[in-house]
């Protein structure tokens, strides 16, 4: 009853609909709640299992003897899957349906920050499910407020918006940038992103992803979503030139009251899918300066590199800049779906009620997972482990590369987001080497056609890094031996 009596937010929402909605006034709601007794609520019981005939086929009656067959028949083939079915995990190890174990240096693609079956995360999720898992964003929930506070206390941000994935986080940032530009009188806002970037799979975020291979088949009249232009990553002169070009409104457009301008520069502090390429301080400092000079927003996509993977909590901290907006997902929930967009200063005041929303975003279950990850990172000095294990990984990978110079090239990255380049004349692709490593019981993931990526859980142990590199070198040795 307290919620109904004190819900000024609900009363305001109902008031917007006018007097015709008296049936939904706060007084009406209160009376209806009072008239509904606990006995009334419990009077309808759900029939016992098996006591009624249903036209629905329960999942337990579907033949699942072959998971691969189920996928082949019923799951959309948007992924090229490896022929392994995993059934359990613990720490940095996964176990398949045949009982074979693998060292997991994929982490659900940089997502399972605390590894598999982490007791703190498991307890938090289980306990939250017993209390409250979802009520929508029409009401307050403690977990969302607490997680927003943690994110802001440990960053430059003032406000957080919650959603369910990295693509949604970036979609929110894109909408925020356009609204911010509109508030400045810009009718034709342009967001600059970098070549070889990756920002998601929604129509807007895949347009922001400056890789033509992801655009094929999704254009309208040969165009993706308008309002995006691309610049080479880490190229200062190209970025300056592009900003100057965008800020000139074509004469024919100006005559009819249109105005073009830079709405935002959206960059990954380290390009993940583009090949594990760290940004340079000079490039990001210039991006910050150009945004300040033009009233635009500097936005950082921290979906993969954020939440500790770089060795600092946020990747942009490696570059000495503060963005106006940055996004997070993946490791934020440790594998439980959640995304967030953080903003500071003026950018934190752009959205108002109705400007953007998410039904599931920031639900108690997802936020409980996020809080468990945040607590674990804070109380176990995980960033120190990321730094130490990252240095170990980089040093040992470089040693292996020096022993196999015909196959392996540069080792690059930050923290526990590392990649090793596969040379053009190596006789194999990154994906093929990933397959070779899998045969040795090591899970890796390609970052483009010529980089093998290492993204273990942030809690990975020194001995596990040593063992993973031993297995990787064994896979390289076999590949080299077979080609001779």
Coordinates of C-alpha atoms in Angstrom, one line a residue:
X1 CA 0.0 0.0 0.0
X2 CA 2.8 2.4 0.7
X3 CA 4.0 2.2 -2.9
X4 CA 0.5 3.1 -4.2
X5 CA 0.1 6.0 -1.8
X6 CA 3.5 7.5 -2.4
X7 CA 3.9 6.9 -6.1
X8 CA 4.0 10.5 -7.4
X9 CA 5.7 9.1 -10.5
X10 CA 2.7 6.9 -11.3
X11 CA 0.2 9.7 -10.5
X12 CA 2.1 12.0 -12.9
X13 CA 2.0 9.4 -15.6
X14 CA -1.7 8.8 -15.3
X15 CA -2.3 12.6 -15.2
X16 CA -0.7 12.9 -18.7
X17 CA -3.5 10.8 -20.1
X18 CA -6.2 13.3 -19.1
X19 CA -9.5 13.0 -17.1
X20 CA -10.7 10.2 -19.4
X21 CA -8.4 7.8 -17.4
X22 CA -10.2 8.3 -14.0
X23 CA -10.5 4.5 -13.8
X24 CA -6.7 4.4 -13.5
X25 CA -6.3 7.2 -11.0
X26 CA -4.3 6.6 -7.8
X27 CA -7.4 6.6 -5.7
X28 CA -9.1 4.0 -8.0
X29 CA -6.0 1.8 -7.8
X30 CA -5.9 2.1 -4.0
X31 CA -9.5 1.2 -3.7
X32 CA -9.0 -1.8 -6.0
X33 CA -6.0 -3.0 -4.0
X34 CA -7.9 -2.7 -0.7
X35 CA -10.8 -4.6 -2.2
X36 CA -8.6 -7.5 -3.2
X37 CA -7.9 -9.8 -0.2
X38 CA -5.2 -12.3 0.1
X39 CA -7.9 -15.0 0.0
X40 CA -9.0 -13.7 -3.4
X41 CA -5.5 -13.7 -4.7
X42 CA -5.0 -17.3 -3.6
X43 CA -8.4 -18.6 -4.6
X44 CA -7.3 -19.7 -8.1
X45 CA -4.7 -22.5 -7.9
X46 CA -2.6 -24.0 -10.6
X47 CA -3.4 -27.6 -11.4
X48 CA -0.9 -30.3 -10.4
X49 CA 1.5 -31.5 -13.0
X50 CA -0.1 -34.2 -15.2
X51 CA -3.6 -33.6 -13.9
X52 CA -4.8 -31.8 -17.1
X53 CA -4.4 -32.4 -20.8
X54 CA -2.5 -29.7 -22.5
X55 CA -1.9 -29.0 -26.2
X56 CA 1.6 -27.8 -25.3
X57 CA 4.6 -30.0 -25.6
X58 CA 6.7 -29.6 -22.5
X59 CA 10.5 -29.3 -23.1
X60 CA 11.1 -32.5 -21.1
X61 CA 9.3 -34.5 -23.8
X62 CA 11.5 -33.2 -26.6
X63 CA 14.3 -35.5 -27.8
X64 CA 17.5 -33.8 -26.8
X65 CA 19.8 -36.8 -27.2
X66 CA 21.8 -35.0 -29.8
X67 CA 22.3 -31.3 -29.0
X68 CA 24.0 -30.7 -32.4
X69 CA 20.9 -32.1 -34.2
X70 CA 18.6 -29.8 -32.2
X71 CA 20.7 -26.8 -33.2
X72 CA 20.9 -27.9 -36.8
X73 CA 17.1 -28.3 -37.0
X74 CA 15.8 -25.5 -34.8
X75 CA 18.5 -22.8 -34.1
X76 CA 19.2 -20.1 -36.6
X77 CA 22.7 -20.5 -38.1
X78 CA 24.0 -17.1 -37.2
X79 CA 27.2 -18.6 -35.7
X80 CA 29.7 -21.1 -37.1
X81 CA 30.0 -23.3 -34.0
X82 CA 32.8 -25.6 -33.2
X83 CA 31.7 -29.3 -32.7
X84 CA 31.9 -29.2 -28.9
X85 CA 29.0 -29.2 -26.4
X86 CA 29.9 -27.8 -22.9
X87 CA 27.9 -28.9 -19.9
X88 CA 29.8 -27.5 -16.9
X89 CA 32.6 -25.2 -15.8
X90 CA 34.7 -24.2 -12.8
X91 CA 37.1 -21.3 -12.6
X92 CA 39.0 -21.2 -15.9
X93 CA 38.0 -24.7 -16.9
X94 CA 35.1 -26.0 -19.1
X95 CA 34.0 -29.6 -19.3
X96 CA 32.3 -31.0 -22.4
X97 CA 29.6 -33.7 -22.6
X98 CA 32.2 -36.4 -22.9
X99 CA 34.0 -35.4 -19.7
X100 CA 37.0 -33.7 -21.4
X101 CA 38.2 -30.5 -19.8
X102 CA 39.5 -27.4 -21.6
X103 CA 41.3 -24.3 -20.4
X104 CA 39.0 -21.5 -21.2
X105 CA 40.8 -18.5 -22.6
X106 CA 37.7 -17.2 -24.3
X107 CA 35.6 -16.5 -21.3
X108 CA 32.4 -16.3 -23.3
X109 CA 34.2 -13.7 -25.4
X110 CA 35.6 -11.6 -22.6
X111 CA 32.4 -11.9 -20.5
X112 CA 32.9 -14.4 -17.7
X113 CA 35.2 -12.1 -15.7
X114 CA 35.0 -14.3 -12.6
X115 CA 35.3 -17.5 -14.5
X116 CA 32.7 -20.3 -14.3
X117 CA 30.6 -21.2 -11.2
X118 CA 32.1 -18.5 -9.1
X119 CA 30.5 -19.0 -5.6
X120 CA 29.9 -15.3 -5.0
X121 CA 28.2 -14.7 -8.3
X122 CA 26.2 -17.9 -8.0
X123 CA 25.0 -17.1 -4.5
X124 CA 24.0 -13.6 -5.5
X125 CA 22.0 -14.7 -8.5
X126 CA 20.3 -17.6 -6.6
X127 CA 19.4 -15.4 -3.6
X128 CA 18.0 -12.7 -5.8
X129 CA 15.8 -15.1 -7.7
X130 CA 14.3 -16.1 -4.4
X131 CA 13.4 -12.5 -3.6
X132 CA 12.6 -10.5 -6.8
X133 CA 13.9 -10.8 -10.3
X134 CA 12.0 -8.3 -12.4
X135 CA 9.3 -5.6 -11.9
X136 CA 10.2 -3.2 -14.9
X137 CA 11.4 0.3 -14.6
X138 CA 8.1 1.8 -13.4
X139 CA 9.4 1.4 -9.9
X140 CA 12.5 1.7 -7.8
X141 CA 14.7 -1.3 -7.0
X142 CA 17.6 -1.2 -4.6
X143 CA 20.0 -3.2 -6.8
X144 CA 19.8 -0.8 -9.8
X145 CA 20.5 2.2 -7.6
X146 CA 23.4 0.5 -5.9
X147 CA 25.0 -0.6 -9.1
X148 CA 24.6 2.8 -10.7
X149 CA 26.3 4.3 -7.7
X150 CA 29.2 1.9 -7.8
X151 CA 29.8 2.6 -11.5
X152 CA 29.7 6.3 -11.0
X153 CA 31.8 6.2 -7.8
X154 CA 34.5 4.3 -9.7
X155 CA 34.6 6.4 -12.9
X156 CA 34.1 9.9 -14.2
X157 CA 30.4 9.3 -14.7
X158 CA 27.5 11.0 -13.0
X159 CA 24.6 8.9 -14.3
X160 CA 24.0 5.4 -15.6
X161 CA 21.4 3.9 -17.9
X162 CA 20.9 0.2 -17.9
X163 CA 20.0 -2.2 -20.7
X164 CA 20.8 -5.8 -21.7
X165 CA 23.8 -6.0 -24.0
X166 CA 26.8 -4.1 -25.5
X167 CA 24.8 -3.3 -28.7
X168 CA 22.0 -1.8 -26.6
X169 CA 24.5 0.2 -24.6
X170 CA 26.0 1.7 -27.8
X171 CA 22.5 2.2 -29.3
X172 CA 21.7 4.3 -26.2
X173 CA 24.9 6.3 -26.6
X174 CA 24.1 6.9 -30.3
X175 CA 20.6 8.2 -29.5
X176 CA 22.0 10.3 -26.7
X177 CA 24.5 11.9 -29.1
X178 CA 21.8 12.7 -31.6
X179 CA 19.5 14.2 -29.0
X180 CA 22.4 16.3 -27.6
X181 CA 23.2 17.5 -31.1
X182 CA 19.5 18.3 -31.8
X183 CA 19.5 20.4 -28.6
X184 CA 22.4 22.4 -30.1
X185 CA 20.4 23.1 -33.3
X186 CA 22.1 20.5 -35.5
X187 CA 19.6 18.9 -37.9
X188 CA 22.1 16.6 -39.6
X189 CA 24.2 15.1 -36.8
X190 CA 27.2 13.0 -37.7
X191 CA 28.9 10.4 -35.4
X192 CA 32.5 9.6 -36.3
X193 CA 33.7 6.0 -35.7
X194 CA 37.0 4.3 -36.6
X195 CA 37.7 1.9 -39.4
X196 CA 37.9 -1.7 -38.3
X197 CA 35.8 -0.9 -35.2
X198 CA 33.0 -3.1 -33.8
X199 CA 30.1 -1.6 -31.9
X200 CA 27.3 -4.2 -32.2
X201 CA 24.7 -5.9 -34.4
X202 CA 21.7 -3.6 -34.3
X203 CA 21.1 -1.6 -37.4
X204 CA 22.6 1.6 -36.0
X205 CA 25.5 -0.1 -34.2
X206 CA 26.4 -2.2 -37.1
X207 CA 26.5 1.0 -39.2
X208 CA 28.8 2.5 -36.6
X209 CA 30.9 -0.6 -37.1
X210 CA 33.2 0.5 -39.9
X211 CA 33.7 -2.8 -41.5
X212 CA 31.8 -3.3 -44.8
X213 CA 31.6 -7.0 -44.5
X214 CA 29.0 -6.5 -41.7
X215 CA 26.9 -4.2 -43.9
X216 CA 26.4 -6.5 -46.8
X217 CA 22.7 -7.2 -47.4
X218 CA 21.5 -4.7 -44.8
X219 CA 21.5 -1.4 -46.8
X220 CA 18.6 0.6 -48.2
X221 CA 19.5 2.0 -51.7
X222 CA 23.1 1.1 -51.0
X223 CA 23.1 3.1 -47.7
X224 CA 23.2 2.0 -44.1
X225 CA 21.8 4.3 -41.3
X226 CA 22.7 7.8 -42.3
X227 CA 24.8 10.0 -40.0
X228 CA 28.0 8.0 -39.6
X229 CA 31.4 8.7 -41.1
X230 CA 34.6 6.7 -40.6
X231 CA 38.2 7.6 -40.0
X232 CA 41.4 5.5 -39.7
X233 CA 42.1 4.5 -36.1
X234 CA 45.0 6.3 -34.5
X235 CA 45.4 8.7 -37.5
X236 CA 45.4 12.3 -36.2
X237 CA 45.5 14.2 -39.5
X238 CA 42.6 12.1 -40.9
X239 CA 40.5 12.8 -37.8
X240 CA 41.1 16.5 -37.9
X241 CA 40.3 16.7 -41.6
X242 CA 37.1 14.8 -41.2
X243 CA 35.8 17.0 -38.4
X244 CA 36.5 20.1 -40.4
X245 CA 34.6 18.6 -43.4
X246 CA 31.6 17.6 -41.4
X247 CA 31.2 21.0 -39.8
X248 CA 30.6 22.6 -43.2
X249 CA 26.9 22.5 -44.1
X250 CA 26.3 22.1 -47.9
X251 CA 24.9 25.4 -49.2
X252 CA 21.7 23.8 -50.6
X253 CA 21.0 22.4 -47.2
X254 CA 21.7 25.6 -45.3
X255 CA 19.2 27.4 -47.5
X256 CA 16.4 25.3 -46.2
X257 CA 17.4 25.6 -42.6
X258 CA 19.5 22.5 -42.1
X259 CA 22.7 22.4 -40.2
X260 CA 25.4 19.6 -40.2
X261 CA 27.8 19.1 -37.4
X262 CA 29.8 16.5 -35.4
X263 CA 27.5 15.0 -32.8
X264 CA 30.1 12.6 -31.3
X265 CA 33.3 10.7 -31.8
X266 CA 32.7 7.1 -30.8
X267 CA 35.9 5.0 -30.3
X268 CA 37.0 1.8 -28.6
X269 CA 40.0 2.5 -26.3
X270 CA 41.4 -0.8 -27.7
X271 CA 39.9 -2.3 -30.9
X272 CA 38.9 -5.9 -30.1
X273 CA 37.3 -7.5 -33.1
X274 CA 39.5 -5.2 -35.3
X275 CA 42.6 -7.1 -34.3
X276 CA 43.5 -6.2 -30.6
X277 CA 44.8 -2.7 -31.5
X278 CA 45.3 -0.3 -28.6
X279 CA 44.5 3.4 -29.1
X280 CA 47.3 5.9 -28.7
X281 CA 47.2 8.7 -26.2
X282 CA 47.8 11.3 -28.9
X283 CA 44.8 10.1 -30.9
X284 CA 42.4 10.1 -27.9
X285 CA 43.7 13.4 -26.6
X286 CA 43.0 15.0 -30.1
X287 CA 39.6 13.4 -30.1
X288 CA 38.9 15.0 -26.7
X289 CA 40.1 18.4 -27.9
X290 CA 38.1 18.3 -31.1
X291 CA 34.9 17.4 -29.2
X292 CA 35.5 20.2 -26.7
X293 CA 36.0 22.7 -29.5
X294 CA 32.9 21.6 -31.4
X295 CA 30.5 21.0 -28.6
X296 CA 30.4 17.3 -29.5
X297 CA 30.6 14.2 -27.2
X298 CA 33.6 11.9 -26.8
X299 CA 32.1 8.4 -26.4
X300 CA 34.1 5.3 -25.5
X301 CA 32.9 1.8 -26.3
X302 CA 34.1 -0.2 -23.2
X303 CA 32.0 -3.2 -23.9
X304 CA 35.0 -5.6 -24.3
X305 CA 37.9 -3.7 -22.7
X306 CA 36.1 -2.3 -19.7
X307 CA 35.4 -3.7 -16.2
X308 CA 39.0 -4.5 -15.5
X309 CA 40.2 -6.4 -18.5
X310 CA 42.8 -3.8 -19.5
X311 CA 44.4 -3.8 -16.0
X312 CA 42.5 -0.6 -15.1
X313 CA 38.8 -0.6 -14.4
X314 CA 38.1 1.3 -17.7
X315 CA 40.1 1.2 -20.9
X316 CA 40.1 5.0 -21.3
X317 CA 42.1 5.3 -18.1
X318 CA 45.0 3.8 -20.0
X319 CA 44.8 6.8 -22.4
X320 CA 44.5 9.6 -19.9
X321 CA 41.2 11.0 -21.2
X322 CA 37.7 11.3 -19.7
X323 CA 34.9 10.6 -22.1
X324 CA 31.5 12.3 -21.9
X325 CA 29.8 8.9 -22.4
X326 CA 31.1 5.3 -22.1
X327 CA 29.4 2.0 -22.4
X328 CA 29.8 -1.4 -20.7
X329 CA 28.4 -4.9 -20.9
X330 CA 30.1 -8.4 -21.2
X331 CA 32.0 -8.6 -17.9
X332 CA 29.7 -6.2 -16.1
X333 CA 27.4 -9.1 -15.2
X334 CA 30.0 -11.8 -15.3
X335 CA 28.0 -13.7 -17.9
X336 CA 24.5 -12.6 -16.8
X337 CA 23.1 -10.3 -19.5
X338 CA 23.4 -6.7 -18.6
X339 CA 24.5 -3.5 -20.3
X340 CA 25.1 0.1 -19.2
X341 CA 25.7 3.5 -20.6
X342 CA 27.4 6.0 -18.3
X343 CA 27.5 9.8 -18.9
X344 CA 28.9 12.8 -17.1
X345 CA 28.3 16.5 -17.0
X346 CA 26.0 17.9 -19.6
X347 CA 25.6 14.5 -21.3
X348 CA 24.2 13.1 -18.1
X349 CA 21.2 15.4 -18.4
X350 CA 20.2 14.8 -22.0
X351 CA 17.6 12.1 -21.6
X352 CA 14.4 12.7 -19.9
X353 CA 11.3 10.4 -19.2
X354 CA 10.2 8.8 -22.5
X355 CA 13.4 9.6 -24.4
X356 CA 14.9 6.1 -24.1
X357 CA 13.9 3.0 -22.2
X358 CA 14.4 -0.7 -21.6
X359 CA 11.9 -3.2 -20.2
X360 CA 14.5 -5.5 -18.7
X361 CA 17.3 -3.0 -18.3
X362 CA 18.6 -2.9 -14.7
X363 CA 16.3 -5.6 -13.4
X364 CA 17.1 -6.8 -9.9
X365 CA 18.5 -10.2 -11.1
X366 CA 21.0 -8.7 -13.6
X367 CA 22.0 -5.9 -11.2
X368 CA 22.5 -8.5 -8.4
X369 CA 25.0 -10.2 -10.7
X370 CA 26.6 -6.8 -11.5
X371 CA 27.0 -6.0 -7.8
X372 CA 28.5 -9.4 -7.1
X373 CA 31.1 -8.8 -9.9
X374 CA 31.8 -5.3 -8.6
X375 CA 32.2 -6.5 -5.0
X376 CA 34.5 -9.3 -6.1
X377 CA 36.7 -7.0 -8.2
X378 CA 36.9 -4.5 -5.3
X379 CA 37.5 -6.9 -2.4
X380 CA 39.9 -9.3 -4.1
X381 CA 42.3 -6.9 -5.8
X382 CA 41.5 -8.4 -9.2
X383 CA 43.1 -5.5 -11.1
X384 CA 46.5 -6.5 -9.7
X385 CA 45.9 -10.0 -10.9
X386 CA 45.0 -8.8 -14.4
X387 CA 48.2 -6.7 -14.5
X388 CA 50.4 -9.5 -13.4
X389 CA 48.9 -12.2 -15.5
X390 CA 48.7 -9.9 -18.4
X391 CA 52.4 -9.2 -18.3
X392 CA 53.1 -12.9 -17.9
X393 CA 50.9 -13.7 -20.9
X394 CA 52.5 -11.0 -23.1
X395 CA 56.0 -12.0 -22.2
X396 CA 55.6 -15.7 -22.8
X397 CA 53.6 -15.1 -26.0
X398 CA 56.5 -13.0 -27.3
X399 CA 58.9 -15.8 -26.4
X400 CA 56.8 -18.3 -28.4
X401 CA 56.6 -15.9 -31.3
X402 CA 60.4 -15.6 -31.4
X403 CA 60.7 -19.4 -31.6
X404 CA 58.2 -19.6 -34.5
X405 CA 58.9 -16.4 -36.5
X406 CA 57.5 -18.0 -39.7
X407 CA 54.0 -18.2 -38.1
X408 CA 53.7 -15.6 -35.4
X409 CA 54.3 -11.9 -35.4
X410 CA 53.6 -9.0 -33.1
X411 CA 52.0 -9.5 -29.6
X412 CA 49.8 -6.6 -28.6
X413 CA 47.1 -5.6 -26.2
X414 CA 46.5 -4.6 -22.6
X415 CA 46.0 -6.7 -19.4
X416 CA 44.1 -9.9 -20.2
X417 CA 43.1 -8.8 -23.6
X418 CA 46.0 -9.9 -25.7
X419 CA 46.5 -10.9 -29.3
X420 CA 49.2 -12.4 -31.4
X421 CA 49.4 -11.7 -35.2
X422 CA 49.5 -14.6 -37.6
X423 CA 51.8 -13.8 -40.5
X424 CA 50.4 -13.6 -44.0
X425 CA 52.7 -16.4 -45.2
X426 CA 52.1 -18.6 -42.2
X427 CA 50.1 -21.0 -44.3
X428 CA 47.2 -20.9 -41.9
X429 CA 44.6 -18.5 -40.5
X430 CA 43.9 -17.4 -37.0
X431 CA 40.7 -19.5 -37.0
X432 CA 42.7 -22.6 -38.0
X433 CA 45.2 -22.1 -35.2
X434 CA 42.2 -21.7 -32.8
X435 CA 41.1 -25.1 -34.0
X436 CA 44.6 -26.5 -33.4
X437 CA 44.7 -25.2 -29.9
X438 CA 41.3 -26.7 -29.2
X439 CA 42.7 -30.1 -30.0
X440 CA 45.3 -29.5 -27.3
X441 CA 42.5 -28.6 -24.8
X442 CA 42.8 -24.8 -25.0
X443 CA 40.0 -22.5 -26.0
X444 CA 41.0 -19.3 -27.9
X445 CA 39.1 -17.0 -30.2
X446 CA 40.1 -15.2 -33.4
X447 CA 40.0 -11.4 -33.7
X448 CA 39.7 -11.0 -37.4
X449 CA 41.4 -13.3 -39.9
X450 CA 45.0 -12.8 -38.7
X451 CA 45.0 -12.4 -34.9
X452 CA 44.5 -15.1 -32.2
X453 CA 43.0 -13.6 -29.1
X454 CA 43.6 -14.6 -25.5
X455 CA 40.9 -13.4 -23.1
X456 CA 40.9 -15.6 -20.0
X457 CA 38.8 -14.9 -16.9
X458 CA 40.2 -12.1 -14.8
X459 CA 40.8 -14.5 -12.0
X460 CA 43.0 -16.8 -14.0
X461 CA 46.0 -18.3 -12.1
X462 CA 49.7 -18.1 -12.9
X463 CA 49.8 -21.8 -13.4
X464 CA 46.9 -21.8 -15.8
X465 CA 48.5 -19.1 -17.9
X466 CA 51.7 -21.3 -18.1
X467 CA 49.7 -24.4 -19.0
X468 CA 47.7 -22.5 -21.7
X469 CA 50.8 -21.2 -23.3
X470 CA 52.4 -24.6 -23.2
X471 CA 49.4 -26.0 -25.1
X472 CA 49.4 -23.2 -27.5
X473 CA 53.1 -23.8 -28.3
X474 CA 52.4 -27.5 -28.8
X475 CA 49.6 -26.6 -31.3
X476 CA 52.0 -24.3 -33.2
X477 CA 54.8 -26.9 -33.2
X478 CA 52.4 -29.5 -34.7
X479 CA 51.3 -27.1 -37.3
X480 CA 54.8 -26.2 -38.3
X481 CA 55.9 -29.8 -38.3
X482 CA 53.0 -30.9 -40.5
X483 CA 53.9 -28.2 -43.1
X484 CA 57.6 -29.3 -43.4

